[in-house]
Short mmCIF file of C-alpha atoms in Angstrom, two decimals:
data_model
loop_
_atom_site.label_atom_id
_atom_site.label_comp_id
_atom_site.label_asym_id
_atom_site.label_seq_id
_atom_site.Cartn_x
_atom_site.Cartn_y
_atom_site.Cartn_z
CA MET A 1 0.00 0.00 0.00
CA LYS A 2 2.81 2.37 0.98
CA ALA A 3 4.78 1.38 -2.14
CA ALA A 4 1.81 2.16 -4.39
CA ALA A 5 1.42 5.60 -2.82
CA ILE A 6 5.12 6.34 -3.29
CA GLY A 7 4.84 5.26 -6.93
CA GLN A 8 1.90 7.58 -7.57
CA PHE A 9 3.79 10.44 -5.91
CA LEU A 10 6.82 9.87 -8.15
CA LEU A 11 4.61 9.80 -11.25
CA LEU A 12 3.07 13.12 -10.17
CA ILE A 13 6.53 14.66 -9.76
CA MET A 14 7.57 13.42 -13.20
CA ALA A 15 4.38 14.80 -14.78
CA CYS A 16 4.90 18.18 -13.16
CA SER A 17 8.51 18.20 -14.32
CA ALA A 18 7.39 17.44 -17.87
CA VAL A 19 4.90 20.31 -17.80
CA THR A 20 7.55 22.65 -16.40
CA CYS A 21 10.02 21.63 -19.10
CA SER A 22 7.36 22.05 -21.77
CA SER A 23 6.53 25.53 -20.49
CA ALA A 24 10.18 26.46 -20.37
CA ASP A 25 10.73 25.15 -23.89
CA ALA A 26 7.76 27.17 -25.18
CA ASN A 27 9.04 30.33 -23.53
CA GLU A 28 12.52 29.69 -24.89
CA THR A 29 11.16 29.20 -28.41
CA ASP A 30 9.29 32.51 -28.29
CA LEU A 31 12.31 34.30 -26.83
CA LEU A 32 14.70 32.99 -29.47
CA SER A 33 12.24 33.78 -32.27
CA LEU A 34 11.93 37.39 -31.15
CA LEU A 35 15.67 37.82 -30.78
CA ASP A 36 16.17 36.37 -34.24
CA PHE A 37 13.66 38.89 -35.59
CA LYS A 38 15.61 41.69 -33.90
CA ARG A 39 18.85 40.49 -35.51
CA SER A 40 17.20 40.77 -38.93
CA ILE A 41 16.63 44.51 -38.39
CA THR A 42 19.45 46.61 -39.83
CA LEU A 43 18.12 50.04 -38.83
CA ASP A 44 15.90 51.02 -35.90
CA PRO A 45 15.73 54.84 -35.98
CA GLN A 46 13.13 55.12 -33.20
CA GLN A 47 14.85 52.57 -30.95
CA ALA A 48 11.65 50.57 -30.95
CA LEU A 49 13.56 47.40 -30.09
CA ALA A 50 15.78 48.91 -27.40
CA SER A 51 13.92 47.01 -24.68
CA TRP A 52 14.34 43.70 -26.49
CA ASN A 53 17.06 42.20 -24.29
CA HIS A 54 17.52 39.69 -21.48
CA SER A 55 17.10 42.28 -18.72
CA THR A 56 13.31 41.93 -18.82
CA HIS A 57 10.86 39.19 -19.76
CA PHE A 58 9.89 39.37 -23.44
CA CYS A 59 6.26 39.95 -22.49
CA SER A 60 7.37 43.39 -21.25
CA TRP A 61 9.15 44.32 -24.48
CA GLU A 62 7.82 47.21 -26.54
CA GLY A 63 5.25 46.13 -29.11
CA ILE A 64 4.71 42.71 -27.52
CA LEU A 65 1.55 41.39 -25.89
CA CYS A 66 1.37 37.93 -24.37
CA THR A 67 -1.32 35.51 -23.36
CA THR A 68 -2.55 35.88 -19.78
CA THR A 69 -2.42 32.20 -18.94
CA SER A 70 0.73 30.37 -17.94
CA PRO A 71 3.02 29.77 -19.68
CA ARG A 72 2.80 33.22 -21.20
CA ARG A 73 3.22 33.13 -24.97
CA VAL A 74 3.55 35.87 -27.58
CA ALA A 75 0.05 36.74 -28.83
CA SER A 76 0.64 40.06 -30.59
CA ILE A 77 3.47 41.99 -32.23
CA ARG A 78 2.68 45.60 -33.11
CA LEU A 79 5.57 47.56 -34.60
CA GLU A 80 3.85 49.61 -37.29
CA ARG A 81 5.22 53.04 -38.28
CA ARG A 82 8.59 52.56 -36.57
CA GLY A 83 10.86 53.15 -39.58
CA LEU A 84 12.32 49.66 -39.25
CA VAL A 85 14.66 48.52 -42.02
CA GLY A 86 15.49 44.89 -42.64
CA GLN A 87 13.81 41.63 -43.53
CA ILE A 88 11.01 39.74 -41.83
CA SER A 89 12.61 36.81 -40.06
CA PRO A 90 11.16 33.35 -40.86
CA SER A 91 11.50 32.56 -37.14
CA LEU A 92 8.24 34.42 -36.52
CA GLY A 93 6.61 31.28 -37.87
CA ASN A 94 7.60 29.58 -34.59
CA LEU A 95 5.32 31.83 -32.53
CA THR A 96 2.51 29.31 -32.45
CA PHE A 97 0.22 31.45 -30.24
CA LEU A 98 0.57 34.59 -32.37
CA ARG A 99 -2.81 36.14 -33.22
CA ASN A 100 -1.81 39.59 -34.47
CA LEU A 101 1.25 40.61 -36.49
CA SER A 102 1.42 44.27 -37.52
CA LEU A 103 4.58 45.47 -39.28
CA ALA A 104 2.88 47.95 -41.59
CA THR A 105 4.44 51.21 -42.75
CA ASN A 106 8.07 50.36 -42.27
CA ARG A 107 10.85 49.65 -44.77
CA PHE A 108 10.98 45.88 -44.78
CA THR A 109 12.49 44.28 -47.87
CA GLY A 110 12.78 40.73 -49.15
CA GLY A 111 9.93 38.27 -49.29
CA ILE A 112 7.06 37.30 -47.02
CA PRO A 113 8.31 34.23 -45.12
CA PRO A 114 6.27 31.12 -46.04
CA SER A 115 6.56 30.11 -42.38
CA LEU A 116 3.91 32.72 -41.53
CA GLY A 117 1.47 30.48 -43.34
CA HIS A 118 1.88 27.89 -40.57
CA LEU A 119 0.51 30.13 -37.81
CA GLN A 120 -2.83 28.48 -37.08
CA GLN A 121 -3.79 31.03 -34.40
CA LEU A 122 -3.08 34.06 -36.60
CA GLN A 123 -6.10 36.33 -37.07
CA TYR A 124 -4.64 39.64 -38.28
CA LEU A 125 -1.66 40.15 -40.58
CA PHE A 126 -0.69 43.70 -41.52
CA LEU A 127 2.37 44.00 -43.80
CA SER A 128 1.21 46.92 -45.94
CA ASN A 129 3.30 49.98 -46.88
CA ASN A 130 6.68 48.31 -47.08
CA THR A 131 8.91 47.31 -50.00
CA LEU A 132 8.34 43.58 -49.83
CA GLN A 133 8.97 41.57 -52.98
CA GLY A 134 8.39 38.08 -54.30
CA THR A 135 5.16 36.12 -54.44
CA ILE A 136 2.43 35.81 -51.84
CA PRO A 137 2.85 32.54 -49.91
CA SER A 138 0.06 30.17 -49.00
CA PHE A 139 -2.10 31.14 -46.03
CA ALA A 140 -4.50 28.23 -46.43
CA ASN A 141 -3.40 26.71 -43.10
CA CYS A 142 -4.04 29.94 -41.19
CA SER A 143 -7.55 28.75 -40.43
CA ARG A 144 -8.35 31.67 -38.12
CA LEU A 145 -6.99 34.44 -40.36
CA ARG A 146 -9.57 37.19 -40.78
CA VAL A 147 -7.63 40.21 -42.08
CA LEU A 148 -4.79 40.10 -44.63
CA TRP A 149 -3.31 43.46 -45.62
CA LEU A 150 -0.43 43.33 -48.10
CA HIS A 151 -1.08 46.50 -50.10
CA ARG A 152 1.57 49.01 -51.17
CA ASN A 153 4.50 46.68 -51.66
CA GLY A 154 6.30 45.27 -54.69
CA LEU A 155 4.74 41.81 -54.69
CA VAL A 156 4.58 39.88 -57.95
CA GLY A 157 2.91 36.76 -59.25
CA PRO A 158 -0.74 35.78 -59.64
CA PHE A 159 -3.77 36.63 -57.56
CA PRO A 160 -3.43 34.66 -54.29
CA THR A 161 -5.62 31.58 -54.24
CA GLU A 162 -4.41 29.67 -51.16
CA LEU A 163 -6.44 31.59 -48.62
CA PRO A 164 -8.43 30.41 -45.58
CA PRO A 165 -12.22 30.09 -45.91
CA GLY A 166 -12.93 32.46 -43.01
CA LEU A 167 -11.06 35.48 -44.40
CA ARG A 168 -12.96 38.77 -44.07
CA GLN A 169 -10.64 41.38 -45.60
CA LEU A 170 -8.16 41.01 -48.48
CA GLN A 171 -6.06 44.07 -49.31
CA ILE A 172 -3.47 43.58 -52.07
CA SER A 173 -3.68 46.91 -53.91
CA VAL A 174 -0.66 48.77 -55.31
CA ASN A 175 1.59 45.84 -56.11
CA ASP A 176 2.78 44.25 -59.36
CA LEU A 177 0.45 41.27 -59.35
CA ALA A 178 -0.89 40.03 -62.68
CA GLY A 179 -3.14 37.47 -64.31
CA THR A 180 -6.87 37.02 -63.84
CA ILE A 181 -9.09 37.21 -60.79
CA PRO A 182 -9.83 33.58 -59.86
CA ALA A 183 -13.37 32.30 -59.59
CA SER A 184 -12.29 30.34 -56.51
CA LEU A 185 -12.20 33.59 -54.54
CA SER A 186 -15.99 33.33 -54.39
CA ASN A 187 -15.60 30.29 -52.10
CA ILE A 188 -14.53 32.65 -49.32
CA THR A 189 -18.09 33.72 -48.67
CA MET A 190 -17.28 35.64 -45.47
CA LEU A 191 -15.30 38.28 -47.38
CA ASP A 192 -16.58 41.79 -46.71
CA ALA A 193 -13.73 43.76 -48.36
CA ILE A 194 -11.64 43.08 -51.46
CA SER A 195 -9.11 45.62 -52.68
CA CYS A 196 -6.83 44.68 -55.56
CA ALA A 197 -6.56 48.05 -57.31
CA ASP A 198 -3.38 49.29 -59.00
CA ASN A 199 -2.07 45.96 -60.24
CA HIS A 200 -2.01 44.35 -63.67
CA PHE A 201 -5.06 42.10 -63.51
CA GLU A 202 -6.90 41.46 -66.74
CA GLY A 203 -9.95 39.63 -68.00
CA SER A 204 -13.40 39.88 -66.50
CA ILE A 205 -14.90 39.62 -63.04
CA PRO A 206 -16.03 36.02 -62.50
CA ASP A 207 -19.76 35.35 -62.43
CA GLU A 208 -19.17 33.38 -59.25
CA PHE A 209 -18.64 36.67 -57.40
CA ALA A 210 -22.42 36.76 -57.03
CA ARG A 211 -21.94 34.36 -54.10
CA LEU A 212 -20.13 36.99 -52.02
CA GLN A 213 -23.25 38.16 -50.25
CA ASN A 214 -21.31 39.71 -47.35
CA LEU A 215 -19.14 41.88 -49.58
CA GLN A 216 -19.31 45.56 -48.68
CA GLN A 217 -16.23 47.04 -50.36
CA LEU A 218 -14.93 46.14 -53.82
CA TYR A 219 -11.98 48.10 -55.20
CA LEU A 220 -10.76 46.90 -58.60
CA GLY A 221 -9.52 50.17 -60.09
CA ALA A 222 -6.39 50.77 -62.18
CA ASN A 223 -6.07 47.34 -63.76
CA GLN A 224 -6.74 46.06 -67.28
CA LEU A 225 -10.11 44.48 -66.58
CA SER A 226 -12.55 44.48 -69.47
CA GLY A 227 -15.96 43.40 -70.68
CA ARG A 228 -19.46 44.61 -69.93
CA PHE A 229 -20.52 45.86 -66.53
CA PRO A 230 -20.08 42.77 -64.32
CA ARG A 231 -23.48 41.16 -63.85
CA ALA A 232 -22.23 39.40 -60.72
CA ILE A 233 -22.10 42.75 -58.95
CA MET A 234 -25.84 43.07 -59.39
CA ASN A 235 -26.41 40.51 -56.62
CA LEU A 236 -24.12 42.11 -54.03
CA SER A 237 -26.84 43.83 -52.04
CA ALA A 238 -24.54 44.59 -49.07
CA LEU A 239 -22.13 46.59 -51.24
CA THR A 240 -21.34 50.12 -50.02
CA ASP A 241 -18.16 50.94 -51.99
CA LEU A 242 -17.72 50.03 -55.66
CA SER A 243 -14.70 51.19 -57.66
CA LEU A 244 -14.03 49.97 -61.20
CA ALA A 245 -12.06 53.08 -62.19
CA LEU A 246 -9.29 53.12 -64.80
CA ASN A 247 -10.09 49.85 -66.55
CA GLN A 248 -11.47 48.90 -69.94
CA PHE A 249 -15.10 48.16 -69.14
CA SER A 250 -17.59 49.07 -71.84
CA GLY A 251 -21.29 49.09 -72.69
CA VAL A 252 -24.13 50.53 -70.66
CA VAL A 253 -24.56 50.48 -66.92
CA PRO A 254 -27.49 48.12 -66.21
CA PRO A 255 -30.72 50.07 -65.66
CA ASP A 256 -31.81 47.83 -62.79
CA LEU A 257 -28.61 48.26 -60.78
CA GLY A 258 -30.25 50.80 -58.52
CA SER A 259 -32.85 48.32 -57.35
CA THR A 260 -30.24 45.93 -55.95
CA LEU A 261 -27.37 48.12 -54.70
CA ARG A 262 -29.46 50.15 -52.30
CA ASN A 263 -26.63 50.60 -49.78
CA LEU A 264 -24.08 52.23 -52.08
CA LEU A 265 -22.07 55.07 -50.56
CA LEU A 266 -19.39 55.31 -53.23
CA LEU A 267 -19.60 54.66 -56.97
CA GLU A 268 -16.41 55.09 -59.02
CA LEU A 269 -16.51 54.19 -62.72
CA PRO A 270 -14.24 56.85 -64.33
CA VAL A 271 -11.81 56.29 -67.21
CA ASN A 272 -13.58 53.37 -68.86
CA PHE A 273 -15.64 53.04 -72.03
CA PHE A 274 -19.13 53.13 -70.55
CA GLN A 275 -21.80 54.73 -72.71
CA GLY A 276 -25.49 55.54 -72.80
CA VAL A 277 -27.42 58.04 -70.73
CA LEU A 278 -26.61 58.70 -67.10
CA PRO A 279 -28.66 56.30 -64.98
CA GLU A 280 -31.75 58.01 -63.59
CA TRP A 281 -31.84 55.48 -60.75
CA LEU A 282 -28.71 56.98 -59.20
CA GLY A 283 -30.97 59.66 -57.80
CA SER A 284 -32.81 57.05 -55.74
CA LEU A 285 -29.69 55.87 -53.86
CA GLU A 286 -30.15 58.33 -51.05
CA ASN A 287 -27.03 57.29 -49.14
CA LEU A 288 -24.57 58.03 -51.95
CA GLN A 289 -21.66 60.21 -50.85
CA LYS A 290 -19.49 60.15 -53.98
CA ILE A 291 -20.26 59.65 -57.68
CA SER A 292 -17.36 59.58 -60.13
CA LEU A 293 -18.29 58.79 -63.74
CA GLY A 294 -15.79 60.99 -65.58
CA SER A 295 -13.87 60.16 -68.77
CA ASN A 296 -16.43 57.82 -70.31
CA PHE A 297 -18.90 58.23 -73.18
CA PHE A 298 -22.08 59.01 -71.28
CA ASN A 299 -24.50 61.21 -73.21
CA GLY A 300 -27.83 62.90 -72.71
CA THR A 301 -28.72 65.31 -69.95
CA ILE A 302 -27.86 65.34 -66.27
CA PRO A 303 -30.79 63.74 -64.41
CA SER A 304 -32.54 66.19 -62.12
CA SER A 305 -33.01 63.27 -59.72
CA PHE A 306 -29.39 63.74 -58.65
CA SER A 307 -30.64 66.62 -56.52
CA ASN A 308 -32.28 64.05 -54.23
CA LEU A 309 -28.86 62.86 -53.03
CA THR A 310 -28.70 64.86 -49.83
CA GLN A 311 -25.63 62.96 -48.57
CA LEU A 312 -23.60 63.62 -51.73
CA ALA A 313 -20.22 65.30 -51.13
CA GLU A 314 -18.59 64.81 -54.55
CA LEU A 315 -20.04 64.63 -58.07
CA ASN A 316 -17.66 64.15 -60.99
CA LEU A 317 -19.10 63.84 -64.50
CA GLU A 318 -16.23 65.44 -66.41
CA SER A 319 -15.12 64.49 -69.93
CA ASN A 320 -18.28 62.87 -71.22
CA ARG A 321 -20.76 63.88 -73.93
CA LEU A 322 -23.41 65.43 -71.75
CA VAL A 323 -25.73 68.11 -73.11
CA GLY A 324 -28.41 70.39 -71.73
CA LYS A 325 -28.40 72.77 -68.82
CA ILE A 326 -26.97 72.43 -65.34
CA PRO A 327 -29.94 71.60 -63.07
CA PRO A 328 -30.60 74.51 -60.68
CA SER A 329 -31.82 71.87 -58.22
CA PHE A 330 -28.15 71.04 -57.55
CA GLY A 331 -28.45 73.86 -55.06
CA ASN A 332 -30.46 71.44 -52.90
CA LEU A 333 -27.38 69.30 -52.23
CA PRO A 334 -26.64 70.56 -48.71
CA ILE A 335 -23.17 69.06 -48.16
CA LEU A 336 -21.75 69.01 -51.70
CA LYS A 337 -18.06 69.94 -51.70
CA VAL A 338 -16.85 69.09 -55.22
CA LEU A 339 -18.78 69.57 -58.47
CA ASN A 340 -16.89 68.73 -61.66
CA ILE A 341 -18.90 68.66 -64.89
CA SER A 342 -16.19 70.12 -67.10
CA ASN A 343 -15.40 69.12 -70.69
CA ASN A 344 -18.94 68.35 -71.83
CA ASN A 345 -21.44 70.11 -74.11
CA LEU A 346 -23.50 71.87 -71.47
CA TYR A 347 -25.09 75.22 -72.28
CA GLY A 348 -27.07 77.98 -70.65
CA SER A 349 -26.16 80.10 -67.67
CA ILE A 350 -24.49 79.00 -64.45
CA PRO A 351 -27.28 78.46 -61.91
CA LYS A 352 -26.97 80.90 -59.04
CA GLU A 353 -28.11 78.07 -56.77
CA LEU A 354 -24.66 76.48 -57.02
CA PHE A 355 -23.18 79.39 -55.08
CA ARG A 356 -25.67 78.92 -52.26
CA ILE A 357 -24.37 75.49 -51.30
CA PRO A 358 -22.71 76.27 -47.94
CA THR A 359 -20.08 73.53 -48.18
CA ILE A 360 -18.99 73.93 -51.81
CA VAL A 361 -15.18 73.96 -52.19
CA GLN A 362 -14.58 73.30 -55.88
CA ILE A 363 -16.68 74.09 -58.96
CA SER A 364 -15.24 72.96 -62.31
CA LEU A 365 -17.28 73.94 -65.38
CA TYR A 366 -14.53 74.57 -67.96
CA VAL A 367 -14.77 73.50 -71.62
CA ASN A 368 -18.53 73.73 -72.09
CA ASN A 369 -20.83 76.14 -73.92
CA LEU A 370 -22.03 78.08 -70.90
CA ASP A 371 -22.97 81.71 -71.45
CA GLY A 372 -24.25 84.75 -69.64
CA MET A 373 -22.84 86.47 -66.59
CA ILE A 374 -21.74 85.15 -63.23
CA HIS A 375 -24.42 85.82 -60.63
CA PRO A 376 -23.50 88.02 -57.63
CA ASP A 377 -24.55 85.15 -55.34
CA ILE A 378 -21.04 83.81 -55.89
CA GLY A 379 -20.23 85.81 -52.77
CA ASN A 380 -22.25 83.32 -50.72
CA ALA A 381 -19.79 80.53 -51.48
CA ARG A 382 -17.61 81.25 -48.47
CA GLN A 383 -15.76 77.90 -48.59
CA LEU A 384 -14.94 78.06 -52.32
CA THR A 385 -11.22 77.55 -53.05
CA ASP A 386 -11.28 76.58 -56.76
CA LEU A 387 -13.49 78.04 -59.48
CA GLN A 388 -12.80 76.82 -63.02
CA LEU A 389 -14.83 78.52 -65.76
CA SER A 390 -12.43 78.82 -68.69
CA SER A 391 -13.28 77.85 -72.30
CA ASN A 392 -16.94 78.87 -72.15
CA ASN A 393 -18.89 81.81 -73.59
CA LEU A 394 -19.28 83.79 -70.40
CA SER A 395 -19.32 87.57 -70.48
CA GLY A 396 -19.32 90.59 -68.24
CA GLU A 397 -17.39 91.16 -65.06
CA ILE A 398 -16.83 88.86 -62.16
CA PRO A 399 -19.06 90.28 -59.40
CA THR A 400 -17.38 92.29 -56.68
CA THR A 401 -19.02 89.94 -54.18
CA LEU A 402 -16.28 87.48 -55.03
CA GLY A 403 -14.28 89.31 -52.41
CA ASN A 404 -16.47 87.73 -49.75
CA SER A 405 -14.70 84.43 -50.32
CA GLY A 406 -11.55 84.81 -48.30
CA VAL A 407 -10.34 81.30 -49.08
CA LEU A 408 -10.48 81.38 -52.90
CA GLU A 409 -7.10 80.24 -54.23
CA ASN A 410 -7.59 79.46 -57.92
CA LEU A 411 -9.78 81.29 -60.42
CA TYR A 412 -9.75 80.02 -63.99
CA CYS A 413 -11.97 82.26 -66.09
CA ALA A 414 -12.61 82.91 -69.79
CA SER A 415 -10.86 85.79 -71.50
CA GLN A 416 -14.23 87.47 -72.13
CA ILE A 417 -14.71 87.99 -68.40
CA ALA A 418 -13.23 91.12 -66.92
CA LEU A 419 -11.75 91.03 -63.45
CA HIS A 420 -12.62 94.07 -61.41
CA GLU A 421 -9.76 95.91 -59.70
CA GLN A 422 -11.25 95.05 -56.32
CA GLN A 423 -10.89 91.36 -57.06
CA GLN A 424 -7.33 91.83 -58.27
CA ALA A 425 -6.45 93.37 -54.94
CA HIS A 426 -8.63 91.04 -52.92
CA SER A 427 -5.98 88.42 -52.23
CA SER A 428 -2.29 88.24 -52.98
CA SER A 429 -2.52 84.43 -52.91
CA LEU A 430 -5.27 84.21 -55.56
CA HIS A 431 -4.10 82.37 -58.66
CA ILE A 432 -5.90 83.84 -61.68
CA ILE A 433 -5.83 82.44 -65.22
#
């Protein structure tokens, strides 16, 4: 009986020793991994890693957060905006409890270590705004990864396909990636943000994108994408931000788009080959804050329904084939800051209502067929900094009330318009052409 008790006691001691050794090994692994990362840094201008030494436990080092349970393990590394120069050490892949890694806005070079793709606890990975190169490694095994930000680097290769099914945000804009956008991306149905602008992607948007019912932000601008307006987008009812700018899309914008994308806040379609009349349904999307449709082939008149967009801050319709008059009802847009309808075929006078918008900062109406005189109500536009009226058929003098705008910086006016001496003396910083 006594022998059995002694045996059980010895087993308990051995088990406790094993746990202690395991804990010590885990702590040692994390410590060595962090020190190896520090050795890979060649310049630390802010001395962000000055505390990374043996004088204190690594859980007290700057930028490090650890788990609260024993043994304490590295759970988060946050060293963004520290000016760090060097490479990302592959040893970070040994931090098996790491949930957050943020090294954004530094000067890291080299590639993204494939070992990061083995971190099964990783939820957030921020490596944006560096000078990383090479291809994007597989993150398929990072089953808990929710946010992957790799934008503003020098990454090459195809669109990443080895991604975890629970990913929510994918940011890979401003790199040198190429190829087509894979249909398999639609299998990640939890995605709420995709940004792959400013790359070299070509082809069309896969029809399978219609499955991304949680998608709220889609930024595909500045690529070589082509084809008709993507029908798959029609089903993305949660979408708030849509940017297809600077591509090669063509054809008409579907007339029923407004009935499905009711939550749109931002619509950017400039510098494509879209044609047809401006969609009347845009005026029914009451939450819209920005419309940018410039440098296309839209024709017809500007829908008066646009004046219903009381949340609109920016309207850009420049460089199209629009005709008709500027709707005076634009004066009903209470928070409009930027109005650019230059380089069209608009005619008639400039509605005085434009100058009554309290928030207006920029009005660009150049290269049209506008005529008449500028209304004295221009003095009500107290926030106006840029007024572009050149290459029209305007006449008369600029009203003396212009002097009420103490913030006006740039005035581009037609040669037929005379500038009163009071305006010439009104501000030494005013740039007049």
